[in-house]
Amino acid sequence: MYINGEWLTGRPEFPVTNPATGEIIGQVPDCTDQDIEAALSAADFAFRDWRKTTAYERSQLLYRAWELMLRQKRQLAELMTREQGKPLKASLNEVQYGADFLLWFAEEAKRMYGQAIPSARENQRFLVQKAPVGVVGAITPWNYPISMITRKLAPALAAGCTVILKPAESTPLCAKAMMEIFAEAGFPPGVINLLTVQNPARVGEAFCTDPRIRKLTFTGSTPVGKELNALAAANIKRVSMELGGHAPAIVFPDADPVHAAKGLSLVKFLNTGQACISPNRIFVHEDHLEPFIRELTNRASRLVAGNGMSEGTGVGPLINELAIQKVDSQVKDAVSRGAKIETGGERLMERGLSDGYFYAPTVLSGITPAMKIYREETFGPVAPVITYRSEDDVIAMANDTDYGLAAYIYSNNLATAMRAFEALDFGIIGINDINPTSAAAPFGGMKNSGLGREGAQEGIEEYLETKLGGFAI
Ligand code: NAD
């Protein structure tokens, strides 16, 4: 734990496990109520001076953190693979993506523009300035254990806020490594604080109720997000919510089904399907079903599951036993209601995988709305394929969900793609594009997928108040 510029030890600790091997790879302190209070008071105190720094000073520190992060890219990626499980190449990509936010917001810090607004009164002037919201409580998930931290902390710090970070209990070591980078970059004591905790509810409650916290930024599941949002609302706190997803992917009749299967297998099995923008319902036009399933099945069955540190591993483990059970119960439910397993469909226990949480890359066909997987986020390596006939039907089916984060379209016809882009109720739409994300592009969802956007110009607005000055002259 890191509070007010100091590393704290001497508390009870909890273990951190490698999900590929079951080995304990570290221990971190489990924060006490006094630690929560110390972090709140440090961040509150530090805000008094930090808010007065110039954007140029804050930018310089973010820029330094960006350089340090890139210098340690390999070590950070190896730690991430051991702690979270994704293949090393994917970890390297995530560290780069995470660093991109530091650079982007080092630059955006200098563009917190206000406005001079003409008044109807001859002797009046209006001036609008942007001001930091105050102390921010940040809660991050384990599936992207570094980039979800920088996507929140970079804009908050750029805006002039101080932060208390509470990372997921499965991946506190990546958070600790990021804190070391921020400390080395020279952020003053109290500006960034880290609380590690095994049972997160106490910290969540403090973030939502303590008057010193002015903003809660949360990335995680929709049920937890709803609970925290309700508590924060009762105390009129600003919130950003990046929640779950249930992304549809539509392969239109004018698309190349083999090309679409290639792209969708890459994005579906990325991070073992543990991504909020992972395709969770793949709608394929009936004319393309056979070649699409053949290609997707071929690719899924060739993926090698294993330890992300080993050369040739295409897909890593799930995060824990509960995740295995959730995925398996969705597959069993679908099969019991008539779905067909094209490949996979079981936990992997051979080739030394039994100590970790491995599930075979799976393709299911014949999926119908009666199945759990049609409605629930899977967060695992299962590609459910649904057949459709008409464009109107498929758009209605794709939108028939409480979620609204990401969607994907495959089409070689501009008019089809544009119609679908406009008709889909999702915050992020990949059009023949399986990676519609970047520090420069707004990331976020509609409906139960959340509130607010991260990254892009909009990302910093989430941490700013608008202040109006009316001057009578
Ligand atoms: P989770 O909701 O269980 O946990 C997320 C974070 O919330 C963790 O830090 C956890 O410790 C904390 N948490 C849990 N209960 C809490 C409580 N009562 N009070 C305070 N904090 C609490 O989700 P998860 O399983 O870690 O992450 C997966 C979920 O995150 C998926 O639903 C996924 O779609 C979503 N996600 C969304 C985005 C996005 O940008 N929209 C990005 C990544 C992940």
Short mmCIF file of C-alpha atoms and ligand atoms in Angstrom, two decimals, residues 139-144 148 151 166-170 197-205 218-225 227-228 241-245 274-277 319 377 379 403 405 443-445 449 454, ligand 1:
data_model
loop_
_atom_site.label_atom_id
_atom_site.label_comp_id
_atom_site.label_asym_id
_atom_site.label_seq_id
_atom_site.Cartn_x
_atom_site.Cartn_y
_atom_site.Cartn_z
CA ILE A 139 -11.70 1.15 -8.63
CA THR A 140 -10.21 -1.06 -11.34
CA PRO A 141 -10.72 -4.66 -12.55
CA TRP A 142 -8.24 -7.51 -13.04
CA ASN A 143 -8.74 -8.24 -16.73
CA TYR A 144 -6.67 -5.27 -17.94
CA MET A 148 -7.49 0.35 -16.68
CA ARG A 151 -7.01 5.21 -18.34
CA LYS A 166 -8.19 0.45 -5.24
CA PRO A 167 -7.19 -2.27 -7.72
CA ALA A 168 -8.82 -5.69 -8.05
CA GLU A 169 -7.79 -8.17 -5.37
CA SER A 170 -6.55 -10.63 -8.04
CA VAL A 197 -7.82 -4.89 0.08
CA GLN A 198 -9.19 -8.40 -0.05
CA ASN A 199 -12.81 -7.49 0.66
CA PRO A 200 -13.43 -4.35 -1.42
CA ALA A 201 -16.83 -3.32 -0.02
CA ARG A 202 -15.37 -1.21 2.82
CA VAL A 203 -13.31 0.89 0.44
CA GLY A 204 -16.20 1.14 -2.02
CA GLU A 205 -18.47 2.44 0.73
CA PHE A 218 -15.30 2.49 -11.52
CA THR A 219 -14.57 -0.23 -14.05
CA GLY A 220 -16.06 -3.63 -13.34
CA SER A 221 -19.25 -5.63 -13.49
CA THR A 222 -22.70 -4.09 -13.92
CA PRO A 223 -24.16 -5.44 -10.62
CA VAL A 224 -21.34 -3.91 -8.54
CA GLY A 225 -21.45 -0.72 -10.62
CA GLU A 227 -24.70 -0.78 -6.23
CA LEU A 228 -21.89 1.78 -6.04
CA MET A 241 -18.99 3.78 -14.79
CA GLU A 242 -17.33 1.41 -17.25
CA LEU A 243 -19.38 -1.76 -16.84
CA GLY A 244 -20.13 -5.07 -18.49
CA GLY A 245 -20.92 -5.77 -22.12
CA GLN A 274 -12.21 -11.85 -20.56
CA ALA A 275 -12.84 -8.45 -22.12
CA CYS A 276 -15.82 -6.17 -21.76
CA ILE A 277 -15.81 -5.68 -25.55
CA ILE A 319 -8.82 -15.81 -13.69
CA GLU A 377 -21.94 -11.77 -20.29
CA PHE A 379 -16.20 -13.54 -19.91
CA TYR A 403 -25.94 -3.78 -22.41
CA LEU A 405 -20.80 -1.26 -24.88
CA PHE A 443 -14.35 4.43 -24.84
CA GLY A 444 -17.59 3.73 -23.01
CA GLY A 445 -21.03 2.25 -23.13
CA SER A 449 -22.78 -0.71 -19.79
CA GLU A 454 -12.62 7.29 -21.00
P1 NAD B 1 -16.11 -6.79 -10.36
O1 NAD B 1 -17.26 -5.86 -10.46
O2 NAD B 1 -16.29 -8.02 -9.56
O3 NAD B 1 -14.84 -6.07 -9.77
C1 NAD B 1 -14.34 -4.87 -10.31
C2 NAD B 1 -13.69 -4.07 -9.22
O4 NAD B 1 -14.68 -3.74 -8.27
C3 NAD B 1 -12.59 -4.83 -8.45
O5 NAD B 1 -11.58 -3.91 -8.08
C4 NAD B 1 -13.32 -5.31 -7.22
O6 NAD B 1 -12.46 -5.47 -6.12
C5 NAD B 1 -14.24 -4.14 -6.98
N1 NAD B 1 -15.44 -4.45 -6.20
C6 NAD B 1 -16.20 -5.56 -6.21
N2 NAD B 1 -17.21 -5.42 -5.30
C7 NAD B 1 -17.08 -4.20 -4.74
C8 NAD B 1 -17.80 -3.46 -3.76
N3 NAD B 1 -18.90 -3.95 -3.18
N4 NAD B 1 -17.37 -2.23 -3.45
C9 NAD B 1 -16.27 -1.71 -4.04
N5 NAD B 1 -15.55 -2.34 -4.96
C10 NAD B 1 -15.96 -3.57 -5.32
O7 NAD B 1 -15.70 -7.12 -11.84
P2 NAD B 1 -14.49 -8.01 -12.33
O8 NAD B 1 -14.94 -9.42 -12.36
O9 NAD B 1 -13.23 -7.67 -11.61
O10 NAD B 1 -14.27 -7.41 -13.80
C11 NAD B 1 -14.97 -7.90 -14.86
C12 NAD B 1 -16.10 -6.96 -15.23
O11 NAD B 1 -15.56 -5.69 -15.58
C13 NAD B 1 -16.84 -7.44 -16.44
O12 NAD B 1 -18.23 -7.29 -16.26
C14 NAD B 1 -16.33 -6.52 -17.54
O13 NAD B 1 -17.20 -6.39 -18.62
C15 NAD B 1 -16.09 -5.26 -16.81
N6 NAD B 1 -15.13 -4.40 -17.51
C16 NAD B 1 -15.60 -3.28 -18.11
C17 NAD B 1 -14.74 -2.47 -18.81
C18 NAD B 1 -15.25 -1.23 -19.49
O14 NAD B 1 -14.44 -0.39 -19.84
N7 NAD B 1 -16.54 -1.07 -19.68
C19 NAD B 1 -13.38 -2.77 -18.88
C20 NAD B 1 -12.92 -3.93 -18.24
C21 NAD B 1 -13.83 -4.73 -17.54
#
